[in-house]
Amino acid sequence: MGTNLKELLNSGITELSPYEPGKPIEDLERELGLKDIVKIASNENPLGPSPLALKKIKDCLEDLHRYPDGNSFNLKRVLSDKFNLQENRLTIGNGSNDIIEFVSRCFLSSSDSAVFSQYAFAIYPLVIQALGAEGIVSPATNWSHDLEKMLSSIKSNTKIIFIANPNNPTGTFLPKEELLDFSSRVPENILVFLDQAYFDYSSYEEVDVTFQDIEEYPNLLISRTFSKAYGLAGLRVGFSYSSLEMADYLNRIRQPFNVNSLAQIAAETALSDQNHLLKSLKLNATEKQILYKEFDSLGFEYIPSLANFICFDCKGDADELFQSFLEEGIIVRSMRVYGMPNHLRITIGTKEENLKFINALRKLTNG
Ligand SMILES: *Cc1c(COP(=O)(O)O)cnc(C)c1O
């Protein structure tokens, strides 16, 4: 007699579809036999990891038979020194996705709901649904979070509100005053999860909420990642800063060795490599302006972005253009799962990568 797995399954998982990541370079090489593929699909740092971090990793390979430090003691110390933080309010995750999951698992059960915006990061609904909780989608305005609408989306069983600032996939940004005003109007028993995965790209142009603001807004949690500006997406490391009580809860459900030793070492070193960070931000800012100009001259509308990617309107079937880019050896990101079927998102790459993209765009759209 076979087991009826479907009847055993937690209800939220029945209707769940797996997250669709950007297409890996190896897949496209295999499928189309192409070489020199450009992947501008997953908001990775085109300059790669900090060279200092790479060197440090190599020095540590011989200790791989040891378990990592389950408390990430050194990484917490380096983070605290750099940002003037209290170490025991930090929680380190296997990517910041780990933090999204900790918070959700700590607070959401099947009778609860969580609010996020239309065009928000695809991981929020996945995690909420997996727990059997209700995800409430609050309508966006001009592709951006509409905080008034988010406030009115709150229900009596709402426990968490997710906000990414800058937002992925749109690149839109909410200024600090608006976010803090919003946080002060959210009922005290609801947690505001502020996802600052792209903070480094925006903070030099605009002022975002900082870790120190948590003193005044104890229901606020800030998460950041080493996957984007710090170029360590493959190692999986992110962190949150929160009230002490919150950090205590998150650490109760964290796997004891969730962050591997190389990730910890690399993150510590990357944090101190200001040169590499600034070089990465500078490249992004310069190339963004060049791409904007190209979009303008080819007549494509784009959403102005405070991050390292640009979402543009294809003026037609984005799926078809997406496929044509693949055949040119360029991996971009479809926005269909985000409910933006006419848009594609590109990550701002190196000068050469962006040029290859622009030339292909011109060719494919007869621009
Ligand atoms: C990329 C991204 C993250 C980072 O995920 P990691 O698990 O840290 O790699 C988090 N939030 C948003 C909105 C992102 O786009």
Coordinates of C-alpha atoms and ligand atoms in Angstrom, one line a residue:
M1 CA 0.0 0.0 0.0
G2 CA 1.5 3.4 -1.0
T3 CA 1.4 6.4 1.2
N4 CA -0.8 9.2 0.2
L5 CA 1.8 11.9 0.6
K6 CA -0.6 14.6 -0.5
E7 CA -2.8 14.0 2.5
L8 CA 0.1 14.1 4.8
L9 CA 1.4 17.4 3.4
N10 CA 1.2 20.6 5.3
S11 CA -1.6 22.5 3.6
G12 CA 0.5 25.6 2.5
I13 CA 2.8 23.4 0.5
T14 CA 0.2 21.9 -1.8
E15 CA -0.1 25.0 -3.9
L16 CA 3.5 26.2 -3.6
S17 CA 5.7 26.5 -6.7
P18 CA 9.5 26.6 -6.2
Y19 CA 11.4 29.9 -6.5
E20 CA 12.7 30.4 -10.0
P21 CA 16.3 31.7 -9.8
G22 CA 18.1 33.4 -12.6
K23 CA 19.2 30.8 -15.2
P24 CA 22.7 29.4 -14.3
I25 CA 25.4 30.0 -16.9
E26 CA 26.2 26.3 -17.0
D27 CA 22.6 25.5 -18.0
L28 CA 22.7 27.8 -21.0
E29 CA 26.1 26.4 -22.0
R30 CA 24.7 22.9 -21.9
E31 CA 21.4 23.7 -23.7
L32 CA 22.6 25.9 -26.5
G33 CA 26.3 25.0 -26.7
L34 CA 27.2 28.7 -26.2
K35 CA 30.4 30.2 -24.8
D36 CA 31.2 33.5 -23.2
I37 CA 27.8 33.9 -21.7
V38 CA 26.8 37.1 -19.9
K39 CA 24.6 36.6 -16.9
I40 CA 23.0 39.8 -15.8
A41 CA 20.0 38.1 -14.1
S42 CA 20.6 37.8 -10.3
N43 CA 21.9 41.2 -9.1
E44 CA 25.4 39.7 -8.4
N45 CA 28.4 42.0 -8.2
P46 CA 30.0 41.9 -11.7
L47 CA 33.5 42.5 -10.2
G48 CA 33.3 39.4 -8.1
P49 CA 34.2 39.0 -4.4
S50 CA 36.8 41.2 -2.6
P51 CA 40.3 39.9 -3.6
L52 CA 41.3 40.1 0.1
A53 CA 38.4 37.8 1.0
L54 CA 39.4 35.3 -1.6
K55 CA 42.9 35.2 -0.3
K56 CA 41.7 34.7 3.2
I57 CA 39.4 31.9 2.2
K58 CA 42.4 30.1 0.6
D59 CA 44.3 30.4 3.8
C60 CA 41.5 28.8 5.8
L61 CA 40.8 25.8 3.6
E62 CA 42.9 23.4 5.8
D63 CA 40.6 23.9 8.7
L64 CA 37.5 22.7 6.9
H65 CA 37.3 19.5 9.0
R66 CA 36.3 21.8 11.9
Y67 CA 32.8 22.9 12.5
P68 CA 32.3 26.6 12.0
D69 CA 31.8 29.0 15.0
G70 CA 28.1 28.5 15.6
N71 CA 27.9 32.0 17.1
S72 CA 29.9 33.8 14.3
F73 CA 31.7 35.5 17.1
N74 CA 34.3 37.2 15.0
L75 CA 31.9 38.3 12.3
K76 CA 29.6 39.8 14.9
R77 CA 32.5 41.7 16.4
V78 CA 33.6 43.1 13.0
L79 CA 30.0 44.1 12.2
S80 CA 29.6 45.8 15.6
D81 CA 32.9 47.7 15.2
K82 CA 32.0 48.8 11.7
F83 CA 28.4 49.9 12.3
N84 CA 28.6 50.6 16.0
L85 CA 26.2 47.9 17.0
Q86 CA 25.5 45.7 20.0
E87 CA 26.7 42.2 19.2
N88 CA 23.8 40.4 21.0
R89 CA 21.2 42.1 18.7
L90 CA 22.8 40.6 15.6
T91 CA 21.6 37.3 14.0
I92 CA 23.7 35.8 11.3
G93 CA 21.9 33.9 8.5
N94 CA 22.8 31.6 5.6
G95 CA 22.0 34.4 3.3
S96 CA 19.4 37.0 4.4
N97 CA 16.8 34.6 3.1
D98 CA 17.6 32.6 6.2
I99 CA 16.6 35.6 8.3
I100 CA 13.3 36.0 6.4
E101 CA 12.6 32.4 7.3
F102 CA 13.6 32.7 11.0
V103 CA 11.3 35.7 11.5
S104 CA 8.4 34.0 9.6
R105 CA 8.8 30.7 11.5
C106 CA 9.0 32.5 14.8
F107 CA 5.8 34.5 14.4
L108 CA 3.6 33.1 11.7
S109 CA 1.3 30.1 11.9
S110 CA -1.7 29.1 9.8
S111 CA -4.1 31.5 11.5
D112 CA -1.9 34.5 10.8
S113 CA -1.2 36.9 7.9
A114 CA 1.7 38.9 6.7
V115 CA 1.6 42.0 4.4
F116 CA 3.9 42.7 1.5
S117 CA 3.7 44.9 -1.6
Q118 CA 2.7 44.1 -5.1
Y119 CA 6.0 43.7 -7.1
A120 CA 7.9 42.7 -3.9
F121 CA 10.6 40.1 -3.5
A122 CA 9.3 36.7 -4.5
I123 CA 10.7 35.0 -1.4
Y124 CA 8.2 36.7 1.0
P125 CA 5.1 35.0 -0.4
L126 CA 6.9 31.6 -0.6
V127 CA 7.9 31.6 3.0
I128 CA 4.5 32.9 4.2
Q129 CA 2.6 30.3 2.2
A130 CA 4.9 27.4 3.3
L131 CA 3.8 28.1 6.8
G132 CA 0.2 28.0 5.9
A133 CA -0.2 31.7 6.7
E134 CA -2.0 34.2 4.5
G135 CA 0.0 36.6 2.4
I136 CA -1.7 39.9 1.9
V137 CA -0.6 41.7 -1.3
S138 CA -0.9 45.5 -0.9
P139 CA -1.2 47.4 -4.2
A140 CA 1.8 49.4 -5.4
T141 CA 1.7 52.9 -6.7
N142 CA 4.1 53.9 -9.5
W143 CA 5.8 50.5 -9.1
S144 CA 6.7 51.4 -5.5
H145 CA 5.5 50.5 -2.0
D146 CA 2.4 52.5 -1.2
L147 CA 2.7 52.8 2.6
E148 CA -0.8 54.2 3.2
K149 CA -2.2 51.2 1.3
M150 CA 0.0 48.9 3.3
L151 CA -1.3 50.4 6.5
S152 CA -4.9 49.8 5.4
S153 CA -4.0 46.2 4.3
I154 CA -3.3 45.2 7.9
K155 CA -5.8 42.8 9.4
S156 CA -6.3 41.8 13.0
N157 CA -4.2 38.6 12.5
T158 CA -1.4 40.4 10.7
K159 CA 2.0 39.8 12.4
I160 CA 4.7 40.9 9.9
I161 CA 5.0 43.6 7.2
F162 CA 7.8 43.0 4.7
I163 CA 9.4 46.0 3.0
A164 CA 12.5 45.9 0.8
N165 CA 14.3 49.3 0.4
P166 CA 15.4 49.7 -2.3
N167 CA 12.9 47.3 -3.6
N168 CA 13.6 44.3 -5.8
P169 CA 12.6 43.9 -8.7
T170 CA 11.6 47.5 -9.3
G171 CA 14.6 49.4 -7.7
T172 CA 12.2 52.0 -6.1
F173 CA 13.1 53.7 -2.9
L174 CA 11.3 55.1 0.1
P175 CA 13.0 58.0 2.0
K176 CA 13.8 57.5 5.7
E177 CA 11.2 59.9 7.0
E178 CA 8.4 58.1 5.3
L179 CA 9.5 54.7 6.5
L180 CA 9.9 55.9 10.1
D181 CA 6.6 57.6 10.0
F182 CA 5.1 54.4 8.7
S183 CA 6.8 52.4 11.5
S184 CA 5.4 54.7 14.2
R185 CA 1.9 54.2 12.8
V186 CA 2.0 50.4 12.5
P187 CA 0.4 48.8 15.6
E188 CA 3.0 47.9 18.2
N189 CA 2.3 44.2 18.0
I190 CA 3.2 44.0 14.3
L191 CA 6.8 43.5 13.2
V192 CA 8.2 45.6 10.3
F193 CA 10.8 43.6 8.4
L194 CA 13.0 46.1 6.5
D195 CA 15.0 44.2 3.9
Q196 CA 18.1 46.3 3.0
A197 CA 19.7 43.9 0.6
Y198 CA 20.6 46.9 -1.7
F199 CA 21.4 49.4 1.0
D200 CA 25.0 50.0 -0.1
Y201 CA 23.9 51.0 -3.5
S202 CA 21.4 53.6 -2.3
S203 CA 22.9 55.0 0.8
Y204 CA 25.3 57.3 -0.9
E205 CA 22.5 59.0 -2.8
E206 CA 19.6 59.0 -0.3
V207 CA 19.3 58.5 3.4
D208 CA 17.8 55.2 4.5
V209 CA 16.9 53.9 7.9
T210 CA 19.9 52.8 9.9
F211 CA 20.6 50.3 12.6
Q212 CA 20.5 53.0 15.2
D213 CA 16.9 53.8 14.4
I214 CA 15.9 50.5 16.0
E215 CA 16.4 52.1 19.4
E216 CA 13.3 54.1 18.8
Y217 CA 11.3 51.6 16.8
P218 CA 11.7 48.3 18.7
N219 CA 9.2 46.5 16.3
L220 CA 11.6 47.2 13.4
L221 CA 14.1 44.6 12.2
I222 CA 16.7 45.4 9.5
S223 CA 18.3 42.7 7.4
R224 CA 21.3 43.0 5.1
T225 CA 23.3 40.7 3.0
F226 CA 26.8 40.0 1.7
S227 CA 25.3 38.6 -1.6
K228 CA 25.0 41.9 -3.5
A229 CA 27.5 44.8 -3.2
Y230 CA 29.9 42.5 -1.3
G231 CA 29.9 40.0 -4.0
L232 CA 29.6 36.8 -1.9
A233 CA 26.3 35.4 -3.1
G234 CA 27.7 31.9 -3.5
L235 CA 28.8 31.7 0.1
R236 CA 25.4 32.6 1.6
V237 CA 25.7 35.1 4.4
G238 CA 23.4 37.8 5.6
F239 CA 22.4 39.3 9.0
S240 CA 19.8 41.1 10.9
Y241 CA 19.8 43.8 13.6
S242 CA 16.9 43.9 15.9
S243 CA 15.8 44.3 19.5
L244 CA 17.6 42.0 21.9
E245 CA 14.4 40.1 22.6
M246 CA 13.8 39.5 18.8
A247 CA 17.5 38.4 18.3
D248 CA 17.0 35.9 21.2
Y249 CA 13.9 34.3 19.5
L250 CA 15.6 34.2 16.1
N251 CA 18.6 32.4 17.6
R252 CA 16.4 29.8 19.2
I253 CA 15.3 28.4 15.9
R254 CA 18.6 29.0 14.0
Q255 CA 20.4 25.8 13.1
P256 CA 23.6 25.7 15.3
F257 CA 26.0 25.8 12.3
N258 CA 23.9 27.7 9.7
V259 CA 26.7 29.8 8.4
N260 CA 29.8 28.0 7.2
S261 CA 33.3 28.9 8.2
L262 CA 34.4 30.2 4.8
A263 CA 31.4 32.5 4.6
Q264 CA 32.1 33.9 8.0
I265 CA 35.8 34.6 7.2
A266 CA 35.0 36.0 3.8
A267 CA 32.3 38.3 5.2
E268 CA 34.6 39.6 7.9
T269 CA 37.3 40.4 5.3
A270 CA 34.9 41.8 2.7
L271 CA 33.6 44.3 5.3
S272 CA 37.1 45.7 5.8
D273 CA 37.8 45.9 2.1
Q274 CA 36.4 49.4 1.5
N275 CA 38.4 49.7 -1.7
H276 CA 36.5 46.9 -3.4
L277 CA 33.2 48.1 -2.1
L278 CA 33.7 51.6 -3.4
K279 CA 35.0 50.4 -6.7
S280 CA 31.9 48.2 -7.1
L281 CA 29.5 51.1 -6.2
K282 CA 31.3 53.5 -8.5
L283 CA 31.1 51.1 -11.5
N284 CA 27.4 50.6 -10.8
A285 CA 26.7 54.3 -10.6
T286 CA 28.6 55.1 -13.8
E287 CA 27.2 52.2 -15.8
K288 CA 23.6 52.9 -14.6
Q289 CA 23.8 56.3 -16.2
I290 CA 25.1 54.8 -19.5
L291 CA 22.3 52.2 -19.6
Y292 CA 19.7 54.9 -18.9
K293 CA 21.0 56.9 -21.8
E294 CA 20.9 53.9 -24.1
F295 CA 17.3 53.0 -23.0
D296 CA 16.3 56.6 -23.6
S297 CA 17.8 56.7 -27.1
L298 CA 16.2 53.4 -28.0
G299 CA 12.9 54.5 -26.7
F300 CA 12.5 52.0 -23.8
E301 CA 10.9 53.1 -20.6
Y302 CA 12.6 52.0 -17.4
I303 CA 11.9 52.3 -13.7
P304 CA 14.6 54.6 -12.2
S305 CA 16.6 52.3 -9.8
L306 CA 18.5 53.0 -6.5
A307 CA 20.0 49.5 -6.7
N308 CA 22.3 47.5 -9.1
F309 CA 19.6 46.5 -11.6
I310 CA 17.1 48.1 -13.9
C311 CA 13.6 47.0 -14.9
F312 CA 12.6 48.1 -18.3
D313 CA 9.4 47.8 -20.4
C314 CA 10.0 45.8 -23.6
K315 CA 7.1 47.4 -25.4
G316 CA 5.9 43.9 -26.3
D317 CA 6.3 40.3 -25.5
A318 CA 9.0 40.1 -22.8
D319 CA 9.0 36.2 -23.0
E320 CA 10.0 36.3 -26.6
L321 CA 12.7 38.9 -26.0
F322 CA 14.0 36.9 -23.0
Q323 CA 14.4 33.9 -25.3
S324 CA 16.1 35.9 -28.0
F325 CA 18.6 37.2 -25.4
L326 CA 19.4 33.6 -24.3
E327 CA 20.2 32.7 -27.9
E328 CA 22.6 35.7 -28.0
G329 CA 24.2 34.3 -24.8
I330 CA 22.8 36.8 -22.5
I331 CA 20.8 35.8 -19.4
V332 CA 18.4 38.5 -18.2
R333 CA 15.5 38.0 -15.8
S334 CA 11.9 37.5 -16.7
M335 CA 9.4 39.5 -14.6
R336 CA 6.4 37.3 -15.3
V337 CA 6.4 35.7 -11.8
Y338 CA 6.3 39.3 -10.4
G339 CA 3.2 40.1 -12.4
M340 CA 5.1 42.3 -14.8
P341 CA 4.8 40.4 -18.0
N342 CA 6.0 43.3 -20.2
H343 CA 9.2 44.0 -18.2
L344 CA 12.7 42.4 -18.1
R345 CA 15.2 43.1 -15.3
I346 CA 18.9 43.4 -16.0
T347 CA 21.6 43.5 -13.4
I348 CA 24.1 46.3 -14.1
G349 CA 27.2 44.4 -15.2
T350 CA 30.8 45.3 -16.2
K351 CA 31.2 47.8 -19.0
E352 CA 31.7 45.0 -21.5
E353 CA 28.7 43.0 -20.3
N354 CA 26.4 46.1 -20.5
L355 CA 27.7 46.9 -24.0
K356 CA 27.0 43.3 -25.2
F357 CA 23.5 43.7 -23.7
I358 CA 22.9 47.0 -25.4
N359 CA 24.2 45.8 -28.8
A360 CA 21.9 42.7 -28.5
L361 CA 18.9 44.9 -27.5
R362 CA 19.5 47.1 -30.5
K363 CA 19.8 44.2 -32.9
L364 CA 16.8 42.3 -31.5
T365 CA 14.5 45.3 -31.5
N366 CA 15.8 46.8 -34.7
G367 CA 16.7 49.9 -32.7
Ligands
LIG1 C1 19.0 39.4 -3.3 C2 18.0 39.7 -2.2 C3 18.2 39.3 -0.9 C4 19.4 38.5 -0.5 O1 19.2 37.2 -0.4 P1 20.4 36.4 0.2 O2 19.7 35.2 0.8 O3 21.1 37.2 1.3 O4 21.3 36.0 -0.9 C5 17.3 39.7 0.1 N1 16.2 40.5 -0.3 C6 16.1 41.0 -1.5 C7 14.9 41.9 -1.8 C8 16.9 40.6 -2.5 O5 16.7 41.0 -3.7

